[in-house]
Structure formats: C-alpha cells, structure tokens
Coordinates of C-alpha atoms in Angstrom, one line a residue:
M481 CA 17.5 10.9 -22.0
T482 CA 15.6 13.2 -20.1
R483 CA 16.6 14.0 -16.9
A484 CA 15.4 15.7 -13.5
T485 CA 17.8 17.5 -10.8
V486 CA 17.1 16.0 -7.4
S487 CA 19.1 17.9 -4.6
G488 CA 21.5 19.4 -7.0
V489 CA 22.3 15.9 -8.7
S490 CA 21.2 15.3 -12.8
V491 CA 19.5 12.3 -12.7
P492 CA 18.1 10.1 -15.4
T493 CA 13.9 9.8 -15.4
Q494 CA 13.5 7.2 -18.1
I495 CA 13.4 3.3 -18.4
L496 CA 17.3 2.5 -19.0
L497 CA 17.2 -0.3 -21.6
A498 CA 20.2 -1.6 -22.9
G499 CA 22.2 1.3 -21.7
K500 CA 19.4 4.0 -23.6
G501 CA 17.1 6.1 -22.0
V502 CA 13.5 5.1 -23.6
D503 CA 9.9 6.4 -22.2
S504 CA 7.5 4.1 -21.5
S505 CA 5.9 1.9 -24.4
D506 CA 2.5 3.4 -23.4
E507 CA 3.8 7.0 -22.1
A508 CA 3.1 6.8 -18.6
T509 CA 4.8 8.0 -16.1
F510 CA 4.5 8.1 -12.2
D511 CA 6.1 10.6 -9.5
V512 CA 8.7 10.0 -6.8
H513 CA 8.3 11.9 -3.2
D514 CA 10.8 13.2 -1.0
P515 CA 9.1 11.3 2.3
A516 CA 10.9 14.1 4.6
T517 CA 8.7 16.9 2.5
E518 CA 5.7 14.8 0.8
E519 CA 7.1 17.1 -2.5
V520 CA 7.3 15.5 -5.9
I521 CA 11.0 15.1 -6.9
A522 CA 10.9 13.3 -10.4
T523 CA 8.6 11.9 -12.5
I524 CA 10.0 8.6 -13.9
A525 CA 8.8 6.6 -16.9
D526 CA 6.6 3.8 -15.9
A527 CA 7.7 0.6 -17.5
T528 CA 4.8 -1.4 -19.1
V529 CA 5.3 -5.6 -19.6
D530 CA 6.3 -5.0 -22.9
D531 CA 9.2 -2.8 -22.0
G532 CA 9.9 -5.5 -19.6
V533 CA 10.2 -8.2 -22.5
R534 CA 12.2 -6.1 -24.5
A535 CA 15.1 -5.9 -21.7
L536 CA 14.8 -9.5 -21.4
D537 CA 15.1 -9.7 -25.0
K538 CA 18.5 -7.2 -25.0
A539 CA 19.9 -9.8 -22.2
V540 CA 19.6 -12.8 -24.0
E541 CA 21.6 -11.3 -27.0
A542 CA 24.2 -9.8 -24.5
Q543 CA 24.7 -13.1 -23.0
E544 CA 26.4 -14.2 -25.7
Q545 CA 28.5 -11.8 -26.1
W546 CA 29.5 -11.2 -22.6
A547 CA 30.8 -15.0 -22.7
E548 CA 33.3 -13.9 -25.1
F549 CA 34.9 -12.0 -22.5
T550 CA 37.9 -13.4 -20.3
P551 CA 37.2 -14.0 -16.9
R552 CA 40.2 -11.2 -16.2
Q553 CA 37.9 -8.8 -18.3
K554 CA 35.0 -9.3 -16.7
A555 CA 36.8 -8.6 -14.0
E556 CA 37.9 -5.3 -15.0
V557 CA 34.6 -3.9 -16.0
L558 CA 33.1 -4.9 -12.3
R559 CA 36.4 -3.1 -10.7
A560 CA 35.6 0.3 -13.2
I561 CA 32.1 -0.1 -12.1
F562 CA 33.5 0.2 -8.6
D563 CA 35.8 3.3 -9.2
E564 CA 33.4 5.4 -10.8
V565 CA 30.6 4.8 -8.5
T566 CA 33.1 5.6 -5.5
K567 CA 34.3 8.8 -7.2
R568 CA 30.2 9.8 -7.3
T569 CA 30.0 8.4 -3.6
D570 CA 28.3 12.0 -2.8
D571 CA 25.9 12.4 -5.6
F572 CA 24.5 9.0 -4.9
A573 CA 24.2 9.6 -1.2
R574 CA 22.4 13.1 -2.1
V575 CA 20.0 11.2 -4.4
M576 CA 19.2 8.4 -2.1
T577 CA 18.6 10.5 0.9
T578 CA 15.9 12.9 -0.4
E579 CA 14.2 9.6 -2.5
M580 CA 14.6 7.3 0.8
G581 CA 14.6 9.3 3.3
K582 CA 18.0 8.3 5.5
P583 CA 20.4 10.5 6.9
F584 CA 23.7 11.9 4.7
A585 CA 26.1 10.2 6.4
E586 CA 24.0 6.7 6.5
A587 CA 23.8 7.3 2.5
Q588 CA 27.4 8.0 2.2
G589 CA 27.8 4.7 4.2
E590 CA 25.5 3.0 2.1
V591 CA 27.4 4.0 -1.5
A592 CA 30.8 2.5 0.4
Y593 CA 28.9 -1.1 1.1
G594 CA 26.8 -1.3 -1.7
T595 CA 29.9 -0.6 -4.2
E596 CA 32.0 -2.7 -2.5
Y597 CA 30.0 -5.9 -4.3
F598 CA 31.5 -4.8 -6.9
R599 CA 35.0 -4.7 -6.0
W600 CA 34.7 -8.0 -4.1
F601 CA 32.9 -10.2 -7.3
S602 CA 35.6 -8.5 -9.8
E603 CA 37.9 -10.7 -7.8
E604 CA 35.7 -13.7 -7.5
A605 CA 35.1 -13.7 -11.5
V606 CA 38.2 -14.8 -11.8
R607 CA 38.4 -18.0 -9.0
F608 CA 35.4 -20.2 -10.0
P609 CA 35.2 -23.3 -8.3
G610 CA 35.6 -26.3 -9.8
R611 CA 37.7 -29.6 -8.9
F612 CA 39.5 -32.3 -11.4
G613 CA 40.4 -36.0 -10.7
G614 CA 40.6 -39.5 -11.1
A615 CA 37.2 -41.5 -10.6
P616 CA 37.7 -43.9 -7.7
A617 CA 36.6 -46.7 -10.1
G618 CA 39.8 -46.1 -11.7
V619 CA 37.8 -45.6 -15.1
G620 CA 37.6 -41.8 -16.6
T621 CA 38.6 -38.8 -14.8
I622 CA 36.1 -36.4 -13.2
A623 CA 36.0 -32.9 -14.3
V624 CA 33.0 -30.1 -12.3
T625 CA 33.2 -27.0 -13.8
R626 CA 30.6 -23.9 -13.7
R627 CA 28.3 -22.0 -16.1
P628 CA 26.2 -19.0 -15.7
V629 CA 22.3 -19.9 -15.0
G630 CA 21.1 -17.6 -17.8
P631 CA 19.4 -14.2 -17.6
V632 CA 18.0 -12.8 -14.1
L633 CA 15.3 -10.9 -12.7
A634 CA 16.3 -8.7 -10.1
I635 CA 13.4 -7.5 -7.8
T636 CA 15.1 -4.8 -5.1
P637 CA 13.5 -3.4 -2.5
W638 CA 13.4 0.6 -1.2
N639 CA 15.1 0.4 1.9
F640 CA 18.5 0.2 0.6
P641 CA 18.1 1.6 -3.0
L642 CA 21.8 1.4 -4.0
A643 CA 23.2 -1.8 -1.7
M644 CA 20.3 -4.5 -2.3
A645 CA 20.8 -3.8 -5.9
T646 CA 24.7 -4.0 -6.4
R647 CA 24.9 -7.3 -4.3
K648 CA 22.8 -9.1 -7.1
I649 CA 23.9 -7.3 -10.0
A650 CA 27.6 -8.0 -9.4
P651 CA 27.6 -11.5 -9.0
A652 CA 25.3 -11.8 -12.0
L653 CA 28.0 -10.2 -14.3
A654 CA 30.9 -11.8 -12.9
A655 CA 29.1 -15.0 -13.2
G656 CA 28.3 -14.4 -17.0
C657 CA 24.7 -13.6 -16.6
P658 CA 22.7 -10.7 -17.9
I659 CA 20.2 -9.1 -15.2
V660 CA 17.0 -7.0 -15.5
V661 CA 16.4 -4.8 -12.5
K662 CA 12.8 -4.0 -11.2
P663 CA 13.9 -1.2 -8.5
A664 CA 11.0 -0.3 -6.1
H665 CA 8.6 2.1 -7.5
E666 CA 9.6 4.5 -4.2
T667 CA 13.0 4.9 -5.0
P668 CA 14.3 4.0 -8.4
L669 CA 16.0 7.5 -8.8
T670 CA 19.4 5.7 -7.1
M671 CA 19.0 2.6 -9.4
L672 CA 18.5 4.7 -12.4
L673 CA 21.7 6.7 -11.2
L674 CA 23.6 3.5 -11.1
G675 CA 22.4 2.1 -14.1
E676 CA 23.6 5.5 -16.1
V677 CA 27.4 5.0 -14.5
I678 CA 27.2 0.9 -15.3
A679 CA 26.4 1.9 -19.4
E680 CA 29.5 4.4 -19.1
V681 CA 31.7 1.6 -18.1
F682 CA 30.5 -0.4 -20.4
D683 CA 30.9 1.6 -23.3
R684 CA 34.5 2.2 -22.2
F685 CA 34.9 -1.7 -22.0
N686 CA 32.7 -2.1 -25.3
A687 CA 30.9 -4.6 -23.4
P688 CA 27.5 -5.4 -24.3
Q689 CA 24.9 -2.7 -22.8
G690 CA 22.4 -5.3 -22.7
L691 CA 24.0 -7.0 -19.7
V692 CA 22.0 -4.6 -17.4
S693 CA 18.5 -2.7 -17.9
I694 CA 16.4 -0.9 -15.3
V695 CA 12.9 -1.1 -15.8
P696 CA 11.0 1.1 -13.1
T697 CA 7.3 0.4 -12.8
T698 CA 3.9 0.8 -10.8
H699 CA 2.8 -2.8 -12.6
A700 CA 5.3 -5.1 -10.6
S701 CA 3.2 -8.3 -10.4
D702 CA 1.7 -8.2 -14.0
M703 CA 6.0 -8.0 -15.0
S704 CA 7.3 -10.1 -12.7
S705 CA 5.0 -13.1 -13.7
T706 CA 5.3 -12.3 -16.9
L707 CA 9.3 -12.3 -17.1
M708 CA 9.1 -15.5 -15.2
A709 CA 6.8 -17.5 -17.4
D710 CA 9.3 -16.7 -20.4
S711 CA 11.7 -19.9 -20.7
R712 CA 14.4 -17.5 -21.3
L713 CA 14.8 -16.2 -18.0
R714 CA 16.3 -18.6 -15.5
K715 CA 16.5 -17.1 -12.5
V716 CA 14.7 -14.9 -9.9
T717 CA 16.2 -12.7 -7.1
F718 CA 14.1 -10.7 -4.8
T719 CA 14.5 -8.9 -1.4
G720 CA 11.1 -7.8 0.1
S721 CA 8.9 -9.4 2.4
T722 CA 7.7 -13.0 2.9
P723 CA 4.4 -13.0 1.5
V724 CA 5.7 -11.7 -1.9
G725 CA 8.7 -13.9 -1.8
K726 CA 6.2 -17.0 -1.5
V727 CA 4.1 -16.0 -4.6
L728 CA 7.3 -15.4 -6.2
V729 CA 8.6 -19.1 -5.4
K730 CA 5.5 -20.4 -6.7
Q731 CA 5.0 -18.6 -9.8
S732 CA 8.7 -20.0 -10.1
A733 CA 7.8 -23.6 -10.6
D734 CA 6.2 -23.8 -13.7
N735 CA 10.0 -22.5 -15.4
L736 CA 12.1 -24.5 -12.3
L737 CA 13.8 -21.4 -11.9
R738 CA 16.7 -20.8 -9.9
T739 CA 15.8 -19.1 -6.9
S740 CA 17.3 -16.4 -4.4
M741 CA 14.8 -15.0 -1.5
E742 CA 15.9 -12.7 1.0
L743 CA 13.0 -12.5 3.3
G744 CA 11.2 -10.7 6.1
G745 CA 13.0 -10.7 9.6
N746 CA 12.0 -10.9 13.7
A747 CA 15.7 -10.7 14.8
P748 CA 15.9 -11.1 18.5
F749 CA 18.9 -9.4 20.3
V750 CA 19.6 -11.4 23.6
I751 CA 21.4 -9.7 26.2
A752 CA 23.0 -12.0 28.8
A753 CA 23.7 -10.8 32.7
D754 CA 26.9 -10.7 32.2
A755 CA 27.3 -8.7 29.4
D756 CA 28.7 -5.3 28.9
L757 CA 26.7 -2.8 28.6
D758 CA 28.6 -0.2 27.1
L759 CA 29.3 -2.3 24.4
V760 CA 25.4 -3.2 24.5
L761 CA 24.3 -0.1 24.0
T762 CA 26.2 0.7 21.3
C763 CA 25.6 -2.2 19.5
A764 CA 21.9 -1.7 20.6
M765 CA 21.7 1.4 18.3
Q766 CA 23.7 0.1 15.5
A767 CA 21.5 -3.0 15.0
K768 CA 18.1 -0.9 16.2
M769 CA 18.5 2.5 14.4
R770 CA 20.4 1.6 11.4
N771 CA 18.4 3.2 8.4
G772 CA 15.9 4.1 11.3
G773 CA 15.3 0.5 11.9
E774 CA 14.0 0.1 8.3
A775 CA 16.4 -2.6 7.7
C776 CA 15.5 -6.5 7.3
I777 CA 18.4 -7.4 9.6
A778 CA 17.4 -5.0 12.5
A779 CA 17.1 -6.0 15.8
N780 CA 13.3 -6.1 16.9
R781 CA 12.9 -7.8 20.0
F782 CA 15.8 -7.5 22.9
L783 CA 15.4 -9.8 25.4
V784 CA 17.0 -9.0 28.2
D785 CA 17.9 -10.7 31.6
S786 CA 15.8 -9.6 34.4
S787 CA 19.0 -8.6 36.9
I788 CA 20.3 -5.8 34.2
A789 CA 16.8 -5.2 32.3
E790 CA 16.1 -1.7 34.5
E791 CA 19.5 -0.4 33.5
F792 CA 19.5 -1.1 30.0
T793 CA 16.1 0.1 29.9
R794 CA 17.1 3.6 31.3
R795 CA 20.3 3.4 29.0
L796 CA 18.6 2.8 25.6
T797 CA 15.9 5.4 26.6
E798 CA 18.7 7.9 27.2
A799 CA 20.5 6.8 23.7
M800 CA 17.3 7.0 22.1
E801 CA 16.4 10.5 23.4
G802 CA 19.6 12.0 21.9
V803 CA 18.3 10.8 18.2
V804 CA 18.0 13.9 16.4
M805 CA 15.2 13.8 13.9
G806 CA 15.0 15.8 10.5
H807 CA 15.5 16.3 6.9
G808 CA 18.6 13.7 6.2
L809 CA 20.2 16.2 4.1
E810 CA 20.1 18.8 7.2
E811 CA 23.1 18.8 9.6
G812 CA 22.7 16.7 13.0
T813 CA 19.8 14.6 11.4
T814 CA 20.4 11.0 13.0
L815 CA 16.8 9.8 12.2
G816 CA 14.8 10.6 8.6
P817 CA 11.6 9.6 7.7
V818 CA 9.8 6.6 7.4
I819 CA 9.5 5.8 3.9
T820 CA 5.5 6.4 3.3
A821 CA 2.7 7.5 5.3
K822 CA 1.2 3.9 5.2
Q823 CA 4.4 2.5 6.9
R824 CA 4.2 5.1 9.3
D825 CA 0.9 4.3 10.0
R826 CA 1.6 0.7 10.6
I827 CA 4.2 1.2 13.0
A828 CA 1.7 3.6 15.0
E829 CA -0.8 1.0 14.9
L830 CA 2.1 -1.8 16.4
V831 CA 2.8 0.5 18.9
K832 CA -1.0 1.2 20.1
D833 CA -1.4 -2.4 20.5
A834 CA 1.3 -3.3 22.7
L835 CA 0.3 0.1 24.7
D836 CA -3.0 -0.7 25.1
R837 CA -1.6 -4.7 26.4
G838 CA 0.3 -3.0 28.9
A839 CA 3.6 -2.0 27.5
V840 CA 4.8 1.3 28.8
A841 CA 6.5 3.8 26.4
T842 CA 10.0 5.8 27.9
V843 CA 10.4 7.9 25.0
G844 CA 8.5 8.5 21.9
G845 CA 5.7 6.5 20.7
E846 CA 3.3 9.3 19.1
V847 CA 3.2 10.5 15.2
P848 CA 4.5 14.2 15.4
E849 CA 2.8 16.8 13.2
G850 CA 3.6 16.7 9.2
P851 CA 4.8 17.7 6.9
G852 CA 7.0 14.2 6.4
Y853 CA 6.3 10.5 7.5
F854 CA 8.2 10.6 10.4
Y855 CA 8.1 8.3 13.4
P856 CA 10.3 9.0 16.6
A857 CA 12.3 7.1 18.2
T858 CA 10.4 4.8 20.6
V859 CA 11.2 2.6 23.4
L860 CA 8.6 0.0 25.3
K861 CA 8.8 -1.6 28.1
D862 CA 7.1 -4.3 30.0
V863 CA 6.0 -5.4 26.0
P864 CA 3.2 -8.4 26.6
A865 CA 4.0 -11.8 25.3
D866 CA 0.8 -11.4 23.0
A867 CA 1.7 -8.1 21.4
K868 CA 1.3 -7.9 17.7
I869 CA 4.7 -5.9 17.5
L870 CA 6.6 -8.9 19.0
T871 CA 5.3 -11.3 16.2
E872 CA 5.6 -8.6 13.3
E873 CA 8.4 -6.7 11.7
I874 CA 8.5 -3.4 12.8
F875 CA 10.8 -2.0 10.1
G876 CA 10.9 1.2 12.0
P877 CA 12.9 3.3 15.0
V878 CA 11.2 1.2 17.8
A879 CA 12.9 -0.9 20.5
T880 CA 10.6 -3.4 22.4
V881 CA 12.3 -4.6 25.8
S882 CA 11.4 -8.1 27.2
V883 CA 13.2 -9.6 30.4
F884 CA 14.0 -13.1 31.1
D885 CA 15.3 -14.8 34.1
D886 CA 17.4 -17.2 32.9
L887 CA 19.5 -17.8 29.7
D888 CA 17.3 -20.9 28.6
E889 CA 14.3 -19.2 28.6
G890 CA 15.9 -16.2 26.5
I891 CA 17.2 -18.3 23.8
R892 CA 13.8 -20.2 23.4
R893 CA 11.9 -16.9 23.3
A894 CA 14.1 -15.7 20.6
N895 CA 13.7 -18.5 18.5
D896 CA 10.4 -18.4 19.0
T897 CA 9.3 -17.0 16.0
P898 CA 8.7 -18.2 12.0
F899 CA 11.8 -15.9 10.7
G900 CA 15.4 -16.8 10.8
L901 CA 17.3 -13.8 9.1
A902 CA 19.4 -12.2 11.7
A903 CA 20.3 -12.7 15.2
Y904 CA 22.6 -11.5 18.1
G905 CA 23.4 -12.3 21.5
F906 CA 26.0 -10.3 23.9
S907 CA 27.9 -12.1 26.9
S908 CA 31.3 -11.3 28.5
N909 CA 31.9 -15.3 29.5
T910 CA 33.0 -17.3 26.4
D911 CA 31.1 -20.1 27.4
T912 CA 27.8 -18.0 27.7
A913 CA 29.1 -16.3 24.4
R914 CA 29.4 -19.7 22.8
K915 CA 25.8 -21.0 23.8
L916 CA 24.1 -17.9 22.5
A917 CA 26.2 -18.6 19.0
Q918 CA 25.0 -22.3 19.3
G919 CA 21.7 -21.7 20.4
L920 CA 20.1 -18.8 18.5
R921 CA 18.7 -20.2 14.9
A922 CA 19.0 -17.6 12.4
G923 CA 21.2 -17.2 9.1
M924 CA 23.3 -15.0 10.4
I925 CA 24.4 -14.4 14.4
G926 CA 26.1 -11.6 15.5
I927 CA 27.7 -12.4 18.9
N928 CA 28.8 -9.1 21.1
R929 CA 28.0 -7.1 17.2
G930 CA 25.4 -5.1 16.0
A931 CA 26.9 -4.7 12.7
I932 CA 27.2 -8.0 10.9
S933 CA 26.7 -7.3 6.9
D934 CA 29.8 -8.0 5.3
P935 CA 30.3 -8.2 1.3
A936 CA 32.8 -10.8 2.1
A937 CA 30.5 -13.2 4.0
P938 CA 26.9 -14.7 2.8
F939 CA 24.0 -12.7 3.7
G940 CA 20.9 -14.7 3.9
G941 CA 18.0 -16.6 6.4
I942 CA 16.5 -19.7 7.2
K943 CA 13.2 -20.5 8.0
Q944 CA 10.6 -17.9 6.2
S945 CA 13.4 -15.5 6.1
G946 CA 14.2 -17.1 2.6
F947 CA 16.9 -19.4 1.1
G948 CA 20.1 -18.5 -1.0
R949 CA 23.1 -16.3 -0.2
E950 CA 24.4 -12.6 -1.0
G951 CA 28.4 -12.1 -1.0
G952 CA 30.8 -14.0 0.0
T953 CA 32.6 -16.9 -1.7
E954 CA 28.7 -18.3 -1.5
G955 CA 27.3 -15.4 -3.8
I956 CA 28.3 -16.2 -7.0
E957 CA 27.4 -19.8 -6.6
E958 CA 23.5 -18.4 -6.8
Y959 CA 24.2 -17.8 -10.5
L960 CA 26.3 -20.5 -11.5
D961 CA 25.0 -24.1 -12.6
T962 CA 27.2 -27.0 -11.6
V963 CA 28.5 -29.0 -14.8
Y964 CA 29.9 -32.6 -14.7
L965 CA 32.4 -33.8 -17.1
A966 CA 33.0 -37.5 -17.7
L967 CA 36.5 -37.5 -19.8
Q968 CA 37.8 -40.9 -20.7

C-alpha cells in the first residue's frame, strides 16, 4: 500500500477496497492540501465509478459472511476498533488537524467523541429491539424482530472527518450491514487511516474485509447516482448540505432506498433577560466556536433580550478578541483556517452584506493576508432582519447579535427559518426555561447548554435539516428492517 507522511504520521493514499490498498482503475489521483498553508500534503487515488461498484460487490459478499457472526462477536469487533483508534488518538488528531485545520486539542476531542460510537454500538449490537406476545384476537402469536437493511452507502463531510463517519459505520456494522464510505475529497486522509485500523481489527477477528471500503473520489455525484441505481444497495446515509441532500433523496426514490439525511442548520441561541451571563458566555463560545464555527449545529443567530444585549455583546466581543488564530498544530492556537478559499470568501461576502445593510462589527470582519484560508473571530451587532447572514448557514467563526423585547418575539424569530437541526435557550428561571424547551422548533434543543452532541443521544433534525437519527438507541434502527412473524 502506497503511503504519505503527514505531520509525522504515515497514512495510506490508495483506495481501501475490502481491506486492501488499490490504485484507481484509471490511475487518476488528486491532491490534498493543508488549509493553513495551502501546501499539498498528499496525493490520493481518485476512485472511479467502477471502483465504487467493485466496493459494492465486496460488500454484498461480506454481508452473508458477517451474518454468521453472533451479536456478541460483532460487539467484540466494534469494541476492538474503539480500543485501537483510542490508542492512536494523537496520530489521528495530527492528520485531522493538518488536512482540515482544526486546533490539535479539538482534533483530539473529535477522536474521543468519534470513537465512542464504536463503543456505544458495540453495546447496542447485543440489544436488538423486538417483541413477542399473543395476538389480541386469541389466534396465534405475534413476534416482531429486526434484520439488517443491507449494503449501505455513506457520504461524509469534511468538517468532522472522523466522527461523521464513525456514527455511520458503527451502527451499520452492529446491525449487520456492510458499508461503502465516500469521504469528502478535502479530507480523505483521516478516513483512510481509520479504514486501515478497521482492516487490521477485521484480520484479527477473521471478519470479512468487504464490510468496509473507503472510496475517496472527486466524482462524487457520478459515483453516488450509479450506486444508488444498483438494486443491491439498500440504504444511503448522508451528512452535508440541504441542496445535495434533496438531490440524493430524489435519486433514492427509484429503488425506494432507506435514507438518513443530516443536513444544514441555522441554529438560534435565545438568551432570556434572566439568564446567567457567565454561563451564557461559556456556552456561547462552545456553540459558536467549536470547530471554528464549521459545524452544522453551530449557533448561527444570537437572539438577546434588549435589557442585557449591550452587556452580552461587550462580553462576547471580549471573548472573541481572545481567540488565537494560527495553524492548528501550533501551541496556543484556538482558531484554525477555514477549509477552502471558496468557503472563506463566502463568509466574507455574508459579513460584507450585513455591514452594507447597517450591521456593526465589534471585532474582526476582515480577511487577513495569506497564506492560508483564515477568517478571524467576528461579532456583528445590530444585524438587520434582511441580512443574508441571518438566513444562510454561516459555517465560520462569525457571531451575529440581534435583539428582542419579549420572549415570545425571541422564540418566534428563532423559529422563523426553514431549518430545524439545533436550537439553544438560556434562562435561570424554571418556567422560562420550560417555555424555551417547548417553544423552540428543532430536532435537538440545548437548554442552558452549549455542547449537546452525545453518542448516547439521537442526533438529527426536522424540516429542511433532514430526517433520521444517528446515535442513541435510535441510531441502530436506521440500519434495521422490522419483520413481523405470524406464529400459530
């Protein structure tokens, strides 16, 4: 298997097809860049559509062999993957920081979070839901059981190169499904390293290697449409933008594929007049600046009661002024680069539009000189309602502050969006907190909390933020079919 050395870590650079490194069938490659330096850090095999079909071939073969493993054996394989990735936390974190840009400490945190899905679903693998009982009419017995959906295509994003994949791979394997993973072409290295570790564990347990294949490609649309048109594929799971998700859902209709769509967000962060501002500021920085704001559940809109808006804005500005921008591997860095120049420029355009419409930048707001795709921590106050930044997902380190005069207005404005992935509400009063919890419309709601992701909880949204859930006891259901047995 050909390899590259990335920040001192040896990583595979070929397609991982059923545990083996192979070149693209047309020998094509593409470059991976460090967004902090713009330098090429590795050259990767560029999988063709035919390579994707070969991966599906292997998956179909592997499913029959995997079915011979008991639930306990499957659980032991998943737990071993958790152990091996955990042992190599720093290797994964260094690779992730170099190809994606997040600070090293945050990358270590992602490894801890991402590997937890293997541990969680190793435990769920032995607890499939089901029921058994007599029919109400007194004739026969009803048995309800679960069976694996079948081969899965997973399309993962660049912002969390490890965790967005593990929360798909782990439940698929626990349920008995093989999976073909198409990572984002901006960040394939973390996924290839994970695939190599998984292959090593499979060897140890004599598990079929075709269960997991990694197919990095710059031909994502062609590959996904071809695989989804193949009747052997039974499910597609996607994390990414709402427009792409809609295309995939339409394509899934021809073969009536099971789909899980974790799509865009526009998370409101509502602060009532009686909120504890010390807690609010801590949680605001978590909800806004985790991953440099490049997170689907990042706080996009800070909606603040007018009585405390000035103090909140001042304190948020001070906190954002303390953010240290630089390469993620440099000591002290708390904000890395944006993933690409295109994304950086998109953020800059949103900020400019807001400023042109009357918003005021209390910190940041200007693109620094290169190299690297950096955008500074920015706070915008007095953001008018017609600014595009209030309706589009920012996906960057920019906080917008708007003011409301009563909580009903704040909740109404929070819900005034076609998206519904995450929402946050803050109050020190029990009744007000309950009102926020009941009034906010999203698949995930944090009350007096800025960090809400948890492998033991269902992750997903409503409205145009998608459907389906990842994690929690609900996560494995996405990979299982319900079967009713009518027994005499």
